[in-house]
Coordinates of C-alpha atoms and ligand atoms in Angstrom, one line a residue:
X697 CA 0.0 0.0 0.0
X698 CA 1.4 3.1 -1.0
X699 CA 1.3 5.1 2.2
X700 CA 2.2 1.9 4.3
X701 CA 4.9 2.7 6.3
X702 CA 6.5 -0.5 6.4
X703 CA 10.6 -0.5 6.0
X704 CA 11.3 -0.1 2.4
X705 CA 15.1 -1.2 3.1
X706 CA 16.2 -4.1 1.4
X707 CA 12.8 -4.9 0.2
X708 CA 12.8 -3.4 -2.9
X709 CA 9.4 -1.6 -3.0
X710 CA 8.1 -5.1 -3.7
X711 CA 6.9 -5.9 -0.4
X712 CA 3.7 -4.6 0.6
X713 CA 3.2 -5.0 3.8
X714 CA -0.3 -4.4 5.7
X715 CA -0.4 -0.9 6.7
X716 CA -1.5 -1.9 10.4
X717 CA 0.4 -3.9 12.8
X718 CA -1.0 -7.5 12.6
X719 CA -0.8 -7.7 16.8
X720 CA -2.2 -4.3 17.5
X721 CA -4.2 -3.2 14.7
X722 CA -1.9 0.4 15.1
X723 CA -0.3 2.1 12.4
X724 CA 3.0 3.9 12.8
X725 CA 7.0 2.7 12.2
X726 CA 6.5 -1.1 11.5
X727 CA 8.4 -3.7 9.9
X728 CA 7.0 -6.0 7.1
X729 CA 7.6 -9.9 7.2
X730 CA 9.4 -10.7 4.1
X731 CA 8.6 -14.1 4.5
X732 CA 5.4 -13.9 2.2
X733 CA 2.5 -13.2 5.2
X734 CA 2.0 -10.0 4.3
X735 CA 1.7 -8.8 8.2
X736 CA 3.4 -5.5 10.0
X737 CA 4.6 -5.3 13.1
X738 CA 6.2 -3.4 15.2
X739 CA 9.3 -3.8 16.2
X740 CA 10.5 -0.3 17.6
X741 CA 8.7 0.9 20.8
X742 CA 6.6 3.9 19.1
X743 CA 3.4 1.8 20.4
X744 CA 4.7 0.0 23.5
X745 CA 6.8 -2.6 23.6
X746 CA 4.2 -5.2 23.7
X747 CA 4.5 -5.6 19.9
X748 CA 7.9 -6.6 19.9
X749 CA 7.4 -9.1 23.1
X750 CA 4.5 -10.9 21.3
X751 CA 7.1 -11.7 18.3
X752 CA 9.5 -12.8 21.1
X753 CA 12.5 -10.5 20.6
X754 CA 14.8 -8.4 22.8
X755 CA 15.2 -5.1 22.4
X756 CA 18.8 -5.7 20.8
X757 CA 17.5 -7.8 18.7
X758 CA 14.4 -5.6 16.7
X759 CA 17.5 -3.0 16.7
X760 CA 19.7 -4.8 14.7
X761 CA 16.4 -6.1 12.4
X762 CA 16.0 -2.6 12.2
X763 CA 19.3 -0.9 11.7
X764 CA 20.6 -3.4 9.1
X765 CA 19.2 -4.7 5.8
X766 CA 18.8 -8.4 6.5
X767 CA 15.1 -8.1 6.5
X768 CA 12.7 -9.5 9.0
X769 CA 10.7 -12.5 8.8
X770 CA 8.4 -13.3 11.6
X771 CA 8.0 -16.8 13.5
X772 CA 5.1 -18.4 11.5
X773 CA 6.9 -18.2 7.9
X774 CA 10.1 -18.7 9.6
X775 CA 8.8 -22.5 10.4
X776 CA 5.9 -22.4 7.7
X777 CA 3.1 -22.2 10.5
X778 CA 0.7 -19.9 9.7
X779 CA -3.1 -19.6 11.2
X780 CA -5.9 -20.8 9.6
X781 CA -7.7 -16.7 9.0
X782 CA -11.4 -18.5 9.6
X783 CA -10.5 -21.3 12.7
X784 CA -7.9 -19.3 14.3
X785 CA -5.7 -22.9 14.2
X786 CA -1.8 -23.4 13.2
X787 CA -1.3 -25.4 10.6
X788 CA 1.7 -26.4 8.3
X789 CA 1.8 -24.1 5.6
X790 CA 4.5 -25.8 3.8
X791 CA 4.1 -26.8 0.3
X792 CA 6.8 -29.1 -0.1
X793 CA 6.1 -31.0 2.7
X794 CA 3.8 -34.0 2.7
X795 CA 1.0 -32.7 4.3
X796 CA 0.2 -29.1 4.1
X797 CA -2.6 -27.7 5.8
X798 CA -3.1 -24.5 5.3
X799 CA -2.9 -22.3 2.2
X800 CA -2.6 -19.0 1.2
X801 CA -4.7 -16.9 -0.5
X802 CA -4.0 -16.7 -4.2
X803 CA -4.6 -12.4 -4.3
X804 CA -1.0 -10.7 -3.9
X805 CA -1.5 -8.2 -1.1
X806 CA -4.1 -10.8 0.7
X807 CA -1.4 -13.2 2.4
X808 CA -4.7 -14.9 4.6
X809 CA -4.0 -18.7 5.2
X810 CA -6.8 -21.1 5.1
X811 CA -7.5 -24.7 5.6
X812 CA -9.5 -26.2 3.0
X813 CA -12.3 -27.1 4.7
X814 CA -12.6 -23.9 6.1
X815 CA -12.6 -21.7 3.1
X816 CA -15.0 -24.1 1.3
X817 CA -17.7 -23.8 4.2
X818 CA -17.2 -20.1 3.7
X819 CA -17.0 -19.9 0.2
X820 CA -20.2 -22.8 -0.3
X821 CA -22.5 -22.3 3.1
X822 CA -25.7 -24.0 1.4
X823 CA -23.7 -26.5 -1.0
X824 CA -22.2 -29.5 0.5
X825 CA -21.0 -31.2 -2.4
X826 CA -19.9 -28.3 -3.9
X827 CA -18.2 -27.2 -0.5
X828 CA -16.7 -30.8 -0.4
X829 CA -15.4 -30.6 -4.1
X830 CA -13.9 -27.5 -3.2
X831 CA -11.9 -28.6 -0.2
X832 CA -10.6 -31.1 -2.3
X833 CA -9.2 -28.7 -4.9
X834 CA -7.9 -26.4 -2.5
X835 CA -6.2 -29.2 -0.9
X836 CA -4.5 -30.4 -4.1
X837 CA -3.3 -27.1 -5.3
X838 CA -5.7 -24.8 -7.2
X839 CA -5.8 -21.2 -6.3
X840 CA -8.5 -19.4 -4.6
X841 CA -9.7 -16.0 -3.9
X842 CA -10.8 -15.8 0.1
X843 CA -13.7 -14.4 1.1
X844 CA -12.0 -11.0 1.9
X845 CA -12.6 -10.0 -1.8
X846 CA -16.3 -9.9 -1.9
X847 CA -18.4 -8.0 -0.1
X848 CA -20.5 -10.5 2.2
X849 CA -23.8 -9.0 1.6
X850 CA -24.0 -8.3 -1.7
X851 CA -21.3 -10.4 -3.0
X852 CA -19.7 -7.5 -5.4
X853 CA -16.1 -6.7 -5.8
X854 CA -14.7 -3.9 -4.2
X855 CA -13.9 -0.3 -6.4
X856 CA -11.5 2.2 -4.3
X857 CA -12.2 4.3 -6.9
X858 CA -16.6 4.9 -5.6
X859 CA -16.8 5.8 -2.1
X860 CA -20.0 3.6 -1.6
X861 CA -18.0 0.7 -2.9
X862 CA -14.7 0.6 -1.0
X863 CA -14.9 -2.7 1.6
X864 CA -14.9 -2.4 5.2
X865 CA -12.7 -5.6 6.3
X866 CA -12.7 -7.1 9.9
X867 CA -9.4 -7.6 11.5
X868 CA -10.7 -11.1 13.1
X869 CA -11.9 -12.8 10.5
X870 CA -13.0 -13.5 6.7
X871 CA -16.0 -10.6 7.2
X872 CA -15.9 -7.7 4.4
X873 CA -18.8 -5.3 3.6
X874 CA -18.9 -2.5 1.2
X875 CA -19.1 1.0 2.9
X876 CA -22.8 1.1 1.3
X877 CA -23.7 -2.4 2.9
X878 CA -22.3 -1.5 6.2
X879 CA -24.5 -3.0 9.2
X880 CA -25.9 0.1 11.0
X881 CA -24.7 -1.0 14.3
X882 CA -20.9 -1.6 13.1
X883 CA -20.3 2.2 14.8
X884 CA -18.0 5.0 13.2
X885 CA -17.8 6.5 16.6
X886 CA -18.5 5.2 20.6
X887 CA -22.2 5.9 21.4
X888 CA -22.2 6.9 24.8
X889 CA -25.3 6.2 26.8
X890 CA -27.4 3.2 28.7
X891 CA -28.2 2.0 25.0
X892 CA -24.2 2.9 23.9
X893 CA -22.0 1.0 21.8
X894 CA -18.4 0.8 20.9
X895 CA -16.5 2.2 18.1
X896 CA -16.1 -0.8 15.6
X897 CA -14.9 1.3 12.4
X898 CA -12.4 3.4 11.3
X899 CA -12.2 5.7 7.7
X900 CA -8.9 6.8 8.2
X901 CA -6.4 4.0 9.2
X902 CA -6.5 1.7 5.8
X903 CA -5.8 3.2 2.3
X904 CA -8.8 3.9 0.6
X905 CA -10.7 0.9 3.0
X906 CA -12.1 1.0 6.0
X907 CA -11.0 -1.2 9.0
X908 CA -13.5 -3.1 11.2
X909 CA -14.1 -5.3 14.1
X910 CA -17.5 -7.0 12.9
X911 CA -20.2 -8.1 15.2
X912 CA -18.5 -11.2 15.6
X913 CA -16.0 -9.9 18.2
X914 CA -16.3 -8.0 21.5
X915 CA -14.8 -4.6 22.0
X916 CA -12.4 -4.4 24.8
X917 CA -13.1 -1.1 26.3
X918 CA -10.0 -0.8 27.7
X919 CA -8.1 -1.3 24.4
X920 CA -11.1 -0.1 22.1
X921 CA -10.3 -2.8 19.9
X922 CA -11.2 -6.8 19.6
X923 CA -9.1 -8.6 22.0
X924 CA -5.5 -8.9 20.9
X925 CA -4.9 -12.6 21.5
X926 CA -5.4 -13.2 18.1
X927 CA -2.2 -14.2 16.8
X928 CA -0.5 -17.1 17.7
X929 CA 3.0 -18.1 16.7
X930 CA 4.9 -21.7 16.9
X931 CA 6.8 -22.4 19.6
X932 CA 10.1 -21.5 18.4
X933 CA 12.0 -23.2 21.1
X934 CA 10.1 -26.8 20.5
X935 CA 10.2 -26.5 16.9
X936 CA 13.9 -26.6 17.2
X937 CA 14.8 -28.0 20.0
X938 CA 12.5 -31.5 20.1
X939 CA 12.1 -31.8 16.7
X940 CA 15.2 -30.2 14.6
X941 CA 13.6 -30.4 11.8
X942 CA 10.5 -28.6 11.4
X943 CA 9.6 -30.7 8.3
X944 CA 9.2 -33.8 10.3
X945 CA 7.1 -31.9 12.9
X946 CA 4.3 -31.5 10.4
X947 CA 4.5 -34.6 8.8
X948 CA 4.4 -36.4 12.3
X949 CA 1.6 -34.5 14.0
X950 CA -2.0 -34.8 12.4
X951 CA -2.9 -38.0 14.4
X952 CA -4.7 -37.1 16.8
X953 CA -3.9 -40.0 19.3
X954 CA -0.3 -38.2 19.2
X955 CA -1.7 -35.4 20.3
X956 CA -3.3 -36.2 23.0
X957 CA 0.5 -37.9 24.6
X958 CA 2.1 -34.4 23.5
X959 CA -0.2 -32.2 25.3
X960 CA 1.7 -29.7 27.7
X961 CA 0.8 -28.7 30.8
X962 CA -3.0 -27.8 30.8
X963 CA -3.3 -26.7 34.0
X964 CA -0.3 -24.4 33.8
X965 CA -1.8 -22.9 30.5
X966 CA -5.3 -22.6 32.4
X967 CA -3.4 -20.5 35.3
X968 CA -1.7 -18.4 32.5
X969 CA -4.1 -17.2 30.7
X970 CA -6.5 -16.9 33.3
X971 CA -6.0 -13.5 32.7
X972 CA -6.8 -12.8 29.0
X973 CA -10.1 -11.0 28.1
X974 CA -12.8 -13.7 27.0
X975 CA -12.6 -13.8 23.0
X976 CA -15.1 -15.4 21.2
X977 CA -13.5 -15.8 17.9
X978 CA -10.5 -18.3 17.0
X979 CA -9.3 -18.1 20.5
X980 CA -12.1 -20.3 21.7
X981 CA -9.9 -23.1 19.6
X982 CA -6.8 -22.2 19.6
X983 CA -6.7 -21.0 23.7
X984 CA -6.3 -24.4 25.2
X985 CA -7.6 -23.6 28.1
X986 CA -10.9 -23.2 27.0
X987 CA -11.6 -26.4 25.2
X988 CA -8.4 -28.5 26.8
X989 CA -10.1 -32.3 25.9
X990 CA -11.3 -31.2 22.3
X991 CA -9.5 -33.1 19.9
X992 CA -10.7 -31.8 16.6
X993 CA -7.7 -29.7 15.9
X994 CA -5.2 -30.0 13.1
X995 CA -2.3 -28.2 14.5
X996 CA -0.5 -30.0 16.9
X997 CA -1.1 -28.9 20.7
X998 CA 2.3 -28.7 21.6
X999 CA 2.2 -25.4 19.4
X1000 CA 0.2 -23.7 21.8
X1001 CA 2.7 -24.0 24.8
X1002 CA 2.9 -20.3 25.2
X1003 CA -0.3 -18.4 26.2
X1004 CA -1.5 -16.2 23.9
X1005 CA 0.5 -12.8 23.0
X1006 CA -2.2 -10.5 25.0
X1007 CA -2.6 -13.0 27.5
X1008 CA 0.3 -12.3 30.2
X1009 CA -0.4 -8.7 31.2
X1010 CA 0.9 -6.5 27.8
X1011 CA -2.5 -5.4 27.1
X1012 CA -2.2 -3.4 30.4
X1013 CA 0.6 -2.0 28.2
X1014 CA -1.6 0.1 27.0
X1015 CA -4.9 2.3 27.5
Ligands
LIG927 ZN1 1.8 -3.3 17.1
LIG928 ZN1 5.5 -13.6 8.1
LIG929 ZN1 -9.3 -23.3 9.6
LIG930 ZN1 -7.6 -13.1 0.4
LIG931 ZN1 -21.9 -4.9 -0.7
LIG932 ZN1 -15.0 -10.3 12.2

């Protein structure tokens, strides 16, 4: 995006980076992944340093990503773990392994992973087969626009060009309306009031787009934004300590009976992120302590060692 702020060293111009930071949602000095997500972050403390502990690195170290050219590439492409954009779920992103499980979206300034099951059921709601057919394709290769790039009420395109047609997209999940099909109560501004609501939109933080928390997520007052537990990475330290290489990790996992041995320390995670702020989205799977027991997920559990970013106090970073 042109007046994206992301570092242009090194990167050639060709890396478009989001224009928000993918853990806060803030614009400012931020750093692009180069490793083909697409996300922002911050790595300098212009918002806080919270931003820089969620991606796990010292102060030293988002210096020298900073001060030299090397480029940055965050955790999940760094071990090709990347979150499923509907489930909220790591999965192995990477193509040349055996078994990848999620996949990117095929539009270039996208960079959304998906499973295939869970694009289908969003791209198909009312047709099974055709949902099923789908998942297959998307699982054996073929290309696919995510539900990002149609507005989800009247199913047009978006034009930057027409006011009434630029999209409104949510920051949680695979929700995009058109300025014109807006939902009255996704707010431009904080209704104060018995009957008041929070703030859910914003004209002037996106390049010709709008960014919104849909009426999927609640609005922590405190931060005025959805929760911020939204991003998980891998656990760095497992993926390479346990199992050196990160290849066999994802061909080894899917089992389920596996998982169930490898799960951590529920309890601990319980205690940990006893704290966080209730999120109804994607965190509902991927937070272990809310569904420890459930077995339906793809990634493996020992990815979720670390409570959530958001979870161990850095959302009082901020007010
Ligand atoms: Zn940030
Ligand atoms: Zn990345
Ligand atoms: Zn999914
Ligand atoms: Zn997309
Ligand atoms: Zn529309
Ligand atoms: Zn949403």
């Amino acid at each position: 995006m042109m007046n994206s702020k992301a570092k242009p060293a090194g990167s050639d111009g060709e890396n478009k980076g989001d224009a928000v930071c993918a853990i806060c949602d803030n614009g400012g000095n931020l750093t692009c992944c180069d490793g083909g997500c697409k996300r922002s972050f911050h790595l300098d403390e212009s918002e806080g340093s919270a931003c820089r502990l969620a991606l796990g690195l010292t102060k030293d170290e988002a210096k020298r990503i900073m001060d030299t050219e090397e480029g940055f590439v965050c955790k999940n492409c760094e071990y090709k773990q990347h979150q499923c954009f509907a489930c909220g779920l790591l999965g192995s992103s990477d193509l040349s392994s055996s078994k990848p499980e999620v996949f990117q979206c095929e539009h270039g300034d996208c960079g959304r992973f998906y499973h295939p099951k869970c694009v289908a059921n969003l791209l198909y709601p009312d047709g099974e087969e055709e949902a099923t057919l789908f998942e297959h394709q998307v699982a054996a290769g073929l290309e696919f626009p995510c539900p990002m790039h149609e507005c989800c009420v009247c199913r047009e395109g978006e034009n930057k060009e027409d006011e009434e047609m630029q999209f409104a997209v949510c920051r949680r999940c695979p929700t995009t309306y058109h300025r014109k099909c807006l939902p009255e109560e996704i707010l431009f501004r904080t209704k104060k009031g018995p009957n008041g609501a929070m703030c859910r939109a914003w004209d002037d933080v996106l390049p010709d787009r709008i960014l919104i928390y849909c009426m999927k997520h609640d609005i922590v007052r405190k931060l005025k934004t959805a929760s911020r537990d939204h991003i998980v990475f891998p656990d760095a330290e497992k993926l390479t300590t346990k199992v050196p290489d990160a290849e066999k990790l994802t061909t080894k996992v899917p089992d389920a009976e596996k998982l169930t041995v490898k799960v951590p320390d529920a309890e601990k995670l319980t205690k940990v992120s006893g704290t966080s702020v209730s999120p109804r989205f994607a965190a509902s799977n991927t937070n272990q302590c809310f569904c420890s027991g459930h077995m339906d997920s793809f990634a493996p559990k020992s990815l979720f060692m670390h409570p959530q970013p958001g979870s161990c106090g850095w959302i009082s970073d901020e007010d």
